[in-house]
Short mmCIF file of C-alpha atoms in Angstrom, two decimals:
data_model
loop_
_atom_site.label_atom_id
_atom_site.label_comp_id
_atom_site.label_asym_id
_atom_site.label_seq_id
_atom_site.Cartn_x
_atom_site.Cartn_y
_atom_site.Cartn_z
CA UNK L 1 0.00 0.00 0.00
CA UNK L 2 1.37 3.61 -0.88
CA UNK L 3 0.61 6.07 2.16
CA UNK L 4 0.87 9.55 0.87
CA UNK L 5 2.24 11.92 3.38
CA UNK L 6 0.73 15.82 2.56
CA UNK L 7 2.35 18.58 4.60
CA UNK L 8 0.33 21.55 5.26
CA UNK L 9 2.42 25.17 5.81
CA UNK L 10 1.06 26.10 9.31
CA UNK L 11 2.00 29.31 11.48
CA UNK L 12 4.51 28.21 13.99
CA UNK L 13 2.98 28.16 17.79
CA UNK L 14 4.15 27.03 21.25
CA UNK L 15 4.04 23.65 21.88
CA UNK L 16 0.86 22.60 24.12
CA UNK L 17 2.16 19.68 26.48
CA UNK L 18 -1.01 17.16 27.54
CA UNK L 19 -1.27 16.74 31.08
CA UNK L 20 -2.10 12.94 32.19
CA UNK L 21 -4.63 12.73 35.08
CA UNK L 22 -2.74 10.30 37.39
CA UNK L 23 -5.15 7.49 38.04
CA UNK L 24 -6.39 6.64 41.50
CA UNK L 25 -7.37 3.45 43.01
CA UNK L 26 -10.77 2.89 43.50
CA UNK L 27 -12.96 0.01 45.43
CA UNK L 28 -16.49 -0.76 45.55
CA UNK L 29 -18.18 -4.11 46.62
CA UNK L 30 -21.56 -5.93 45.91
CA UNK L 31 -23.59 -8.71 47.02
CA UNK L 32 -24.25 -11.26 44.25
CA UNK L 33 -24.14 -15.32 43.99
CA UNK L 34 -24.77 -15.25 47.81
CA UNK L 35 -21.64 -13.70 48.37
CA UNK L 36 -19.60 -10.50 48.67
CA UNK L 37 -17.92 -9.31 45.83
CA UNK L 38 -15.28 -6.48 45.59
CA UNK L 39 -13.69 -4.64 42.35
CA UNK L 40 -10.20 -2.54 43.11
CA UNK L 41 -9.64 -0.35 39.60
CA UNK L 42 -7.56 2.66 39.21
CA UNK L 43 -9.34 5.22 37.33
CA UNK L 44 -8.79 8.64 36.38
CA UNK L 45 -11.47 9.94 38.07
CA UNK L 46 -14.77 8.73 40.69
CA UNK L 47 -17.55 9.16 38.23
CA UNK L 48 -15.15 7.10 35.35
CA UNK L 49 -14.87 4.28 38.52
CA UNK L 50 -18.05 4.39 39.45
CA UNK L 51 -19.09 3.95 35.45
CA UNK L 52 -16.77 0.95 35.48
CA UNK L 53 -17.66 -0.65 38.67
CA UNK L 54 -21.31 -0.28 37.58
CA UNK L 55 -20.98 -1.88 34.66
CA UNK L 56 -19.01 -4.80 36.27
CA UNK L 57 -21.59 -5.37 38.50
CA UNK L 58 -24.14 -5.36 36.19
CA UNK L 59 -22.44 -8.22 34.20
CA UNK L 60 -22.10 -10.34 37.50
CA UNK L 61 -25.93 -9.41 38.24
CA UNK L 62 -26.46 -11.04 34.70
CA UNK L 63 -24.80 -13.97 34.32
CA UNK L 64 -26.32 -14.65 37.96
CA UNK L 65 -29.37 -14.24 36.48
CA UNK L 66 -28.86 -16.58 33.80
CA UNK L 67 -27.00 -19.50 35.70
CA UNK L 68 -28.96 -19.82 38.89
CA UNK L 69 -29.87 -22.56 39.86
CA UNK L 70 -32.24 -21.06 42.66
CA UNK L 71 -33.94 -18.83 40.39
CA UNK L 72 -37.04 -20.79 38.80
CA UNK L 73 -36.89 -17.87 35.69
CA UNK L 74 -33.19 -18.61 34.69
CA UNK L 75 -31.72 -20.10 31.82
CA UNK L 76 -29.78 -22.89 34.12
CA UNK L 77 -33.01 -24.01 35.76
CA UNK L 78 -35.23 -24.44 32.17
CA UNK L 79 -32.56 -26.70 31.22
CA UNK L 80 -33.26 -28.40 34.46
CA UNK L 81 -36.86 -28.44 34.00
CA UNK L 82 -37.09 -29.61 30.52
CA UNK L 83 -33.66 -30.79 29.12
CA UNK L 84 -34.62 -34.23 29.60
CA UNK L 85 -37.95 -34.79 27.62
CA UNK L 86 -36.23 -31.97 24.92
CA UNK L 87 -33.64 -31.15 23.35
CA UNK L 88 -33.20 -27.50 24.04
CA UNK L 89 -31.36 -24.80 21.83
CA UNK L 90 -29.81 -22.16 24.41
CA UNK L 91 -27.81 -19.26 24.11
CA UNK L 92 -24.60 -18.80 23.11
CA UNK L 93 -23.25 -17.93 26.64
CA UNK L 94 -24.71 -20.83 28.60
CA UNK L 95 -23.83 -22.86 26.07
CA UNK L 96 -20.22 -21.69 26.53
CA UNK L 97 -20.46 -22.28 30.00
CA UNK L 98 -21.77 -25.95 29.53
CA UNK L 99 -18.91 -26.76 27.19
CA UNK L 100 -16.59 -25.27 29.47
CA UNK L 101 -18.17 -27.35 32.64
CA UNK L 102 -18.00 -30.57 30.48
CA UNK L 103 -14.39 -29.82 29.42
CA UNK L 104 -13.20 -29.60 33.05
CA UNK L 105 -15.16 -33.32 34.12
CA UNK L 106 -13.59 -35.18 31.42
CA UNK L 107 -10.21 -33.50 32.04
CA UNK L 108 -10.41 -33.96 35.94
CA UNK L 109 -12.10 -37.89 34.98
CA UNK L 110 -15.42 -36.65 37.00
CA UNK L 111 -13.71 -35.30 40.02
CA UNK L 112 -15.33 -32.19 39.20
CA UNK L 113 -19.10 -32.68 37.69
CA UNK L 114 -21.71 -30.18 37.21
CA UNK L 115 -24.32 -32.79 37.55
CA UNK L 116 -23.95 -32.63 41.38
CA UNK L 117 -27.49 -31.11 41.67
CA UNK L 118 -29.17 -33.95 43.36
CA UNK L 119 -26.22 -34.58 45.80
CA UNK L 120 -26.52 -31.30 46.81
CA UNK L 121 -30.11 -31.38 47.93
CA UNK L 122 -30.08 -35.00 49.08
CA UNK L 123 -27.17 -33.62 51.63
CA UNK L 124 -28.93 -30.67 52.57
CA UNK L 125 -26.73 -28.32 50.90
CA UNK L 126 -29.20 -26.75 48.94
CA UNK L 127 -31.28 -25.01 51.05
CA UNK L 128 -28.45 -25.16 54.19
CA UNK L 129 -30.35 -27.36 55.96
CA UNK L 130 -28.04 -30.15 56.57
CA UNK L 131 -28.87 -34.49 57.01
CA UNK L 132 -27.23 -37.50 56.01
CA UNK L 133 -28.99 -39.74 53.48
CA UNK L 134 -30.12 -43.24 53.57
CA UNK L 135 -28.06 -45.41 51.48
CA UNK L 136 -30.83 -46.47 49.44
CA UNK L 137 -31.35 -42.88 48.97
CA UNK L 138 -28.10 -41.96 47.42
CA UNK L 139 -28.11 -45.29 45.31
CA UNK L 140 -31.29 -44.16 44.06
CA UNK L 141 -29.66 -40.77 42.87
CA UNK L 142 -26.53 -43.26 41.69
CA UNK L 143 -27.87 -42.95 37.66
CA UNK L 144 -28.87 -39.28 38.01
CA UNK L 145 -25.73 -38.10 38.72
CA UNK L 146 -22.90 -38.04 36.30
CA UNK L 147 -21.02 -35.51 33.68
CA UNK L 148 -21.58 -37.87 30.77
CA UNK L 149 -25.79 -37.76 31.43
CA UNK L 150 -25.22 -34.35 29.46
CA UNK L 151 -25.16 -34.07 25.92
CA UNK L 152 -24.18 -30.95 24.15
CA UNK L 153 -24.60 -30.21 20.41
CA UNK L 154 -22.16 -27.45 19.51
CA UNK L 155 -23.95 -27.36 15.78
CA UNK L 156 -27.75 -26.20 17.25
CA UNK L 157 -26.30 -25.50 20.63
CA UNK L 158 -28.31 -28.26 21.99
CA UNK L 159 -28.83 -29.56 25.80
CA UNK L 160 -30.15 -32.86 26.26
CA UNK L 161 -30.04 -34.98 29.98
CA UNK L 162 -29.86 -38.64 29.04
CA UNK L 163 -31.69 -39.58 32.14
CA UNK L 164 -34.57 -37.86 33.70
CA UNK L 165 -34.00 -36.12 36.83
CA UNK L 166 -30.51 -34.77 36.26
CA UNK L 167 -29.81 -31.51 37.50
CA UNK L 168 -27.01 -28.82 37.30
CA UNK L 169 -25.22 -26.85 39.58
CA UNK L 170 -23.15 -24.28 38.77
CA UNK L 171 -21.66 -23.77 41.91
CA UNK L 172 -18.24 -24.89 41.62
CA UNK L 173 -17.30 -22.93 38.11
CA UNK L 174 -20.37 -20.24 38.44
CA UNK L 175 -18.05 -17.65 39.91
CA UNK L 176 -15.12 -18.08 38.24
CA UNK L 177 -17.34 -17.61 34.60
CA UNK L 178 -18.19 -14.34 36.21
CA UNK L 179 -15.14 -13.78 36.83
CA UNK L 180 -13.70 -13.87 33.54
CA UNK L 181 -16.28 -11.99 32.02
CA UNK L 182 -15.38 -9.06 34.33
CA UNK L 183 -11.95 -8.60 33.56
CA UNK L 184 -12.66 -9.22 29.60
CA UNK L 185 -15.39 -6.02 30.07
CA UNK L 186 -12.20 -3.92 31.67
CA UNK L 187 -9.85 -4.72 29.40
CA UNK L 188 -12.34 -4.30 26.33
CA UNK L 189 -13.24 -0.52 28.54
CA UNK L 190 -9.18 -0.35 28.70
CA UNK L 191 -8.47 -0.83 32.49
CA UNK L 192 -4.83 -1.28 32.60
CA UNK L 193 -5.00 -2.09 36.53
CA UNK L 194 -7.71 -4.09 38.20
CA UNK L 195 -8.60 -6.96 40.67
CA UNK L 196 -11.99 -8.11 41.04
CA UNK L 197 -12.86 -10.88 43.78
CA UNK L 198 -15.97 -12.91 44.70
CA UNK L 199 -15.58 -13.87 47.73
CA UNK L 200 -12.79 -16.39 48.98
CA UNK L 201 -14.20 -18.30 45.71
CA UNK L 202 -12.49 -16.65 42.91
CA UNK L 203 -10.05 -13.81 42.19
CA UNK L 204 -8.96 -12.10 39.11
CA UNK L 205 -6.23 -9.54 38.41
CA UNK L 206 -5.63 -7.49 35.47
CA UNK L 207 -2.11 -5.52 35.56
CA UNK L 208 -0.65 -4.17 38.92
CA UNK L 209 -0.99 -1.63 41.32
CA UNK L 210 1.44 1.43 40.53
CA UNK L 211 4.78 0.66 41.96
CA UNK L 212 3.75 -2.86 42.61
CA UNK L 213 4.64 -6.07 40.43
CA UNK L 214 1.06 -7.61 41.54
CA UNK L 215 -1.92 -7.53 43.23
CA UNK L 216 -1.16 -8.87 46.45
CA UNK L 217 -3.97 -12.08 47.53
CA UNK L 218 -3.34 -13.96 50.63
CA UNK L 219 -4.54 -17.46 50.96
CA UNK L 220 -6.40 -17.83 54.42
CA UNK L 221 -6.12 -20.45 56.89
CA UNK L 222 -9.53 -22.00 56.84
CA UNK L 223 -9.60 -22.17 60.32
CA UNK L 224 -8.21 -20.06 61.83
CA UNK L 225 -9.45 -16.45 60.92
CA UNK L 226 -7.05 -13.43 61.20
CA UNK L 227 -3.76 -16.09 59.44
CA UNK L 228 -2.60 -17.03 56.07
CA UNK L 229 -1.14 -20.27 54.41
CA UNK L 230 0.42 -18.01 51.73
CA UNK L 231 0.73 -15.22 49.80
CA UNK L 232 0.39 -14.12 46.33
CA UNK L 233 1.38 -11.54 44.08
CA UNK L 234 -1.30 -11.94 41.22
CA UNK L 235 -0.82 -9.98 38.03
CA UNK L 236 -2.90 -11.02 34.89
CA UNK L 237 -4.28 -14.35 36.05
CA UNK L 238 -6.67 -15.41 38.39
CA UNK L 239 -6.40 -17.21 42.14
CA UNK L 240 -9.53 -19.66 43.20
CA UNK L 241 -9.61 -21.73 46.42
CA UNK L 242 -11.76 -24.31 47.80
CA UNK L 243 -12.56 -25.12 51.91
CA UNK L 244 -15.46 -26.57 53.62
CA UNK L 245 -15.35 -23.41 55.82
CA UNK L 246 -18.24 -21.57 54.69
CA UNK L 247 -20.57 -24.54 53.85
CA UNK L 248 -20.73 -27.54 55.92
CA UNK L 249 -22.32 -29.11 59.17
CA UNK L 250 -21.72 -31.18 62.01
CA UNK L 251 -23.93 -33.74 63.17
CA UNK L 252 -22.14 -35.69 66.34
CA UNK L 253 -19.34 -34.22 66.09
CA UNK L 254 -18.70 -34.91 62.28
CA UNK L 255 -17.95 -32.36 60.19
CA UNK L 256 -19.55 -32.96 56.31
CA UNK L 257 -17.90 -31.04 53.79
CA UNK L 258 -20.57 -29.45 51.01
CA UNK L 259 -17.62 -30.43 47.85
CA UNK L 260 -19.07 -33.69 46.79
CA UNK L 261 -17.12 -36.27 45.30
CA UNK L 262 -19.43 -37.57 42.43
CA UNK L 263 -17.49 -40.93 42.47
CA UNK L 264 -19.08 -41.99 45.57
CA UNK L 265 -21.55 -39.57 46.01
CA UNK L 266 -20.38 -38.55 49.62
CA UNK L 267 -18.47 -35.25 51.21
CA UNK L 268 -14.79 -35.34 50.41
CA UNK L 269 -13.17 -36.17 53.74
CA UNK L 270 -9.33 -35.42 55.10
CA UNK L 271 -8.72 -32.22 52.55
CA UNK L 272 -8.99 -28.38 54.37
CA UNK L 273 -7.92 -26.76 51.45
CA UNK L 274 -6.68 -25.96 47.86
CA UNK L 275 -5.40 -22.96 46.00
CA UNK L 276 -4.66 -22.48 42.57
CA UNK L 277 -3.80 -20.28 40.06
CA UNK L 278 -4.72 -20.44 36.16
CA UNK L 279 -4.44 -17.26 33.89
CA UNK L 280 -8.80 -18.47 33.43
CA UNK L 281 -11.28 -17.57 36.43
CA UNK L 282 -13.48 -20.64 34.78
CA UNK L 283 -11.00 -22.92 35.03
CA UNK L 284 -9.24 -22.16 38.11
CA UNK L 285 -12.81 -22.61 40.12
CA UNK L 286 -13.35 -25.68 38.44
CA UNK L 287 -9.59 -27.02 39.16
CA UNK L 288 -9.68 -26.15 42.64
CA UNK L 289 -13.07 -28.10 43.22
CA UNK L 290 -11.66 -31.20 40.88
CA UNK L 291 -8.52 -31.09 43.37
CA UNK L 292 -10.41 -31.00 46.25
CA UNK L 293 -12.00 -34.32 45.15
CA UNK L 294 -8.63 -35.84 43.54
CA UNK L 295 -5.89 -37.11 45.56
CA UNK L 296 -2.40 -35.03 45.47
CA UNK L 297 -1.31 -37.98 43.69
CA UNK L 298 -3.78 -37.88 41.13
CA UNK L 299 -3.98 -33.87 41.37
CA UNK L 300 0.06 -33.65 40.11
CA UNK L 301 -0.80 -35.87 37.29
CA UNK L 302 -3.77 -33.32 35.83
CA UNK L 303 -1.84 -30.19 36.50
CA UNK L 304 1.32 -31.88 34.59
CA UNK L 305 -0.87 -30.87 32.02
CA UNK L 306 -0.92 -27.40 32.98
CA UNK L 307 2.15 -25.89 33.01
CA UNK L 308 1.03 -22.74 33.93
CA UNK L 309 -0.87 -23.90 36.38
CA UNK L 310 0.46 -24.09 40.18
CA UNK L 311 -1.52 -25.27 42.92
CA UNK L 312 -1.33 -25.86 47.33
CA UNK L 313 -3.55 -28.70 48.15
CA UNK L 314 -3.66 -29.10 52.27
CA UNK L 315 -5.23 -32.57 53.40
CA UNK L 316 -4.82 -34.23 56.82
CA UNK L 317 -6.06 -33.06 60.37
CA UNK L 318 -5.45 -29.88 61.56
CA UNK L 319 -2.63 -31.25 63.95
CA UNK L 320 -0.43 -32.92 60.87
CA UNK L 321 -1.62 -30.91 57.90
CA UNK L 322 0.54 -32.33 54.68
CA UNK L 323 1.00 -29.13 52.07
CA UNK L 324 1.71 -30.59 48.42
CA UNK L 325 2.75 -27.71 46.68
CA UNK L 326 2.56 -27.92 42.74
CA UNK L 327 4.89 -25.33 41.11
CA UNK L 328 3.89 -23.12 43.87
CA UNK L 329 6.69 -20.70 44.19
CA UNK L 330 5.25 -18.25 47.50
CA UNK L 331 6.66 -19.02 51.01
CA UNK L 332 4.73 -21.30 53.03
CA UNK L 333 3.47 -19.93 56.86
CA UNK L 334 6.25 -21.27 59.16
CA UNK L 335 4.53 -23.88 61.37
CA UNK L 336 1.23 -24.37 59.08
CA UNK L 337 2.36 -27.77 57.51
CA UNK L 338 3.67 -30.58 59.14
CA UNK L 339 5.29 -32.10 56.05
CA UNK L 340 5.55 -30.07 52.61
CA UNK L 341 5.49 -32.49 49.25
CA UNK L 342 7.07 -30.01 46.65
CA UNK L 343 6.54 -30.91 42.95
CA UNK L 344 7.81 -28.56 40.20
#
């Protein structure tokens, strides 16, 4: 291509230097997908944050009201209602977010499964109202749960259950999608610095604070409040972790974790906790659920296929905790572990 330069005679004037508004950090928070978010951005001004973090928001508020599960209007719960007498053409997002949910079962070989719907009720941990099931109960429930009960049709965008009385729950990738479609709004609005976190599920970073090589994310001690396993400086990736902390009950003295492990349809037992990092919210929540359900054994051998993946799974009791850190580079509390496994 020939670019023609044309130079126009112009009176000569002083030079007019552009001043660049130095950008301030700015935080807001919201309450969505029954927990609290929070969105650090540095803009150039409050009504340009407020404008962002708005718009943020909004996109959590819609996805939530898409993929729901306890919302009998959304997207999610047709496809529960109906999925197995039809085959149903959805959107393009949910159907994204199915295809993304199946990848991560048959990568993780079921550990993670977004057919977990009836577990989650027949444990109580739908409506927090905790029991144990009968046996019979759960074998019942044996056929209806299961990744490979959902067929997807990437040519009509079709969902089909292959059994009635499946159901999905998008609880352990749900806020990681989110997630990611945050931080692609920013970057599409061209936020150069950003972190946006739901919860203690998932958190993504865009950039760094100024004068900072990261956003800095501290991985909590699930039980004890107020101390930290780790930290993390987090710069264009996102950090998800996974604990029985927040959801769980005790009957006599037992405590039953609300991560199922689809394989035998109970609460995973001996793990407190895993973190890991994956430059994808989506996959990162699903990896840290599928890791929770995996053994470290069997967790080194998935992540071996993701280098850029590194990972701090914590099982054991709280007395002689065993860290089995995966590539995982930040200093460990002094004291927290009683043996560390490293694996690079």
């Amino acid at each position: 291509m020939l670019v023609m330069l044309v130079i126009v005679p112009c009176q000569m004037r002083s030079p007019v230097l552009a001043v660049e508004t130095p950008e301030r950090l700015y935080t807001t928070e919201h309450t969505a997908m029954a927990t609290q978010w929070q969105l650090l951005l540095y803009a150039a001004d409050a009504q340009r944050a407020a404008e962002l973090s708005e718009a943020a928001f909004d996109e959590v508020d819609r996805l939530e009201a898409l993929l729901s599960n306890y919302r009998a209007n959304s997207e999610l719960s047709r496809i529960n209602a109906q999925a197995a007498t039809d085959t149903l053409t959805t959107d393009p997002e949910t159907f994204t977010f199915l295809i993304e949910a199946q990848r991560w079962s048959k990568a993780s070989d079921g550990a993670f499964d977004i057919t977990v719907g009836p577990l989650m009720k027949a444990w109580g941990f739908f409506r927090k109202q905790g029991r144990v099931p009968l046996a019979d109960e759960l074998h019942a429930l044996r056929t209806r749960v299961g990744w490979r009960n959902l067929d997807l049709d990437p040519a009509t965008r079709g969902v089909r259950f292959r059994v009635p009385g499946v159901e999905l729950d998008p609880g352990g990738i749900g806020k990681g999608f989110a997630v990611d479609a945050v931080l692609r709004m920013l970057r599409e609005e061209g936020v150069s610095a950003a972190m946006i976190s739901a919860g203690s599920s998932t958190i993504g970073a865009i950039g760094a604070p100024k004068g900072s090589a990261g956003w800095r994310v501290n991985a909590h001690d699930p039980w004890q409040p107020g101390h930290d396993v780790s930290s993390v400086l987090l710069r264009d990736a996102t950090l998800s972790s996974a604990n029985c902390t927040e959801k769980n009950f005790v009957l006599q003295g037992h405590r039953f974790c609300h991560i199922m492990d689809p394989r035998t349809m109970q609460p995973v037992e001996g793990v407190q906790q895993v973190t890991i990092q994956d430059p994808s919210g989506t996959a990162s929540d699903a990896l840290s659920n599928a890791l929770f359900v995996l053994t470290p054994a069997q967790s080194v051998r998935l992540l071996a296929r993701l280098p850029q993946d590194r990972a701090l799974i914590v099982t054991g009791p709280e007395d002689h905790r065993v860290c089995t850190a995966i590539r995982w580079q930040e200093p460990i509390a002094s004291g927290f572990c009683a043996r560390i496994v490293e694996v690079q």
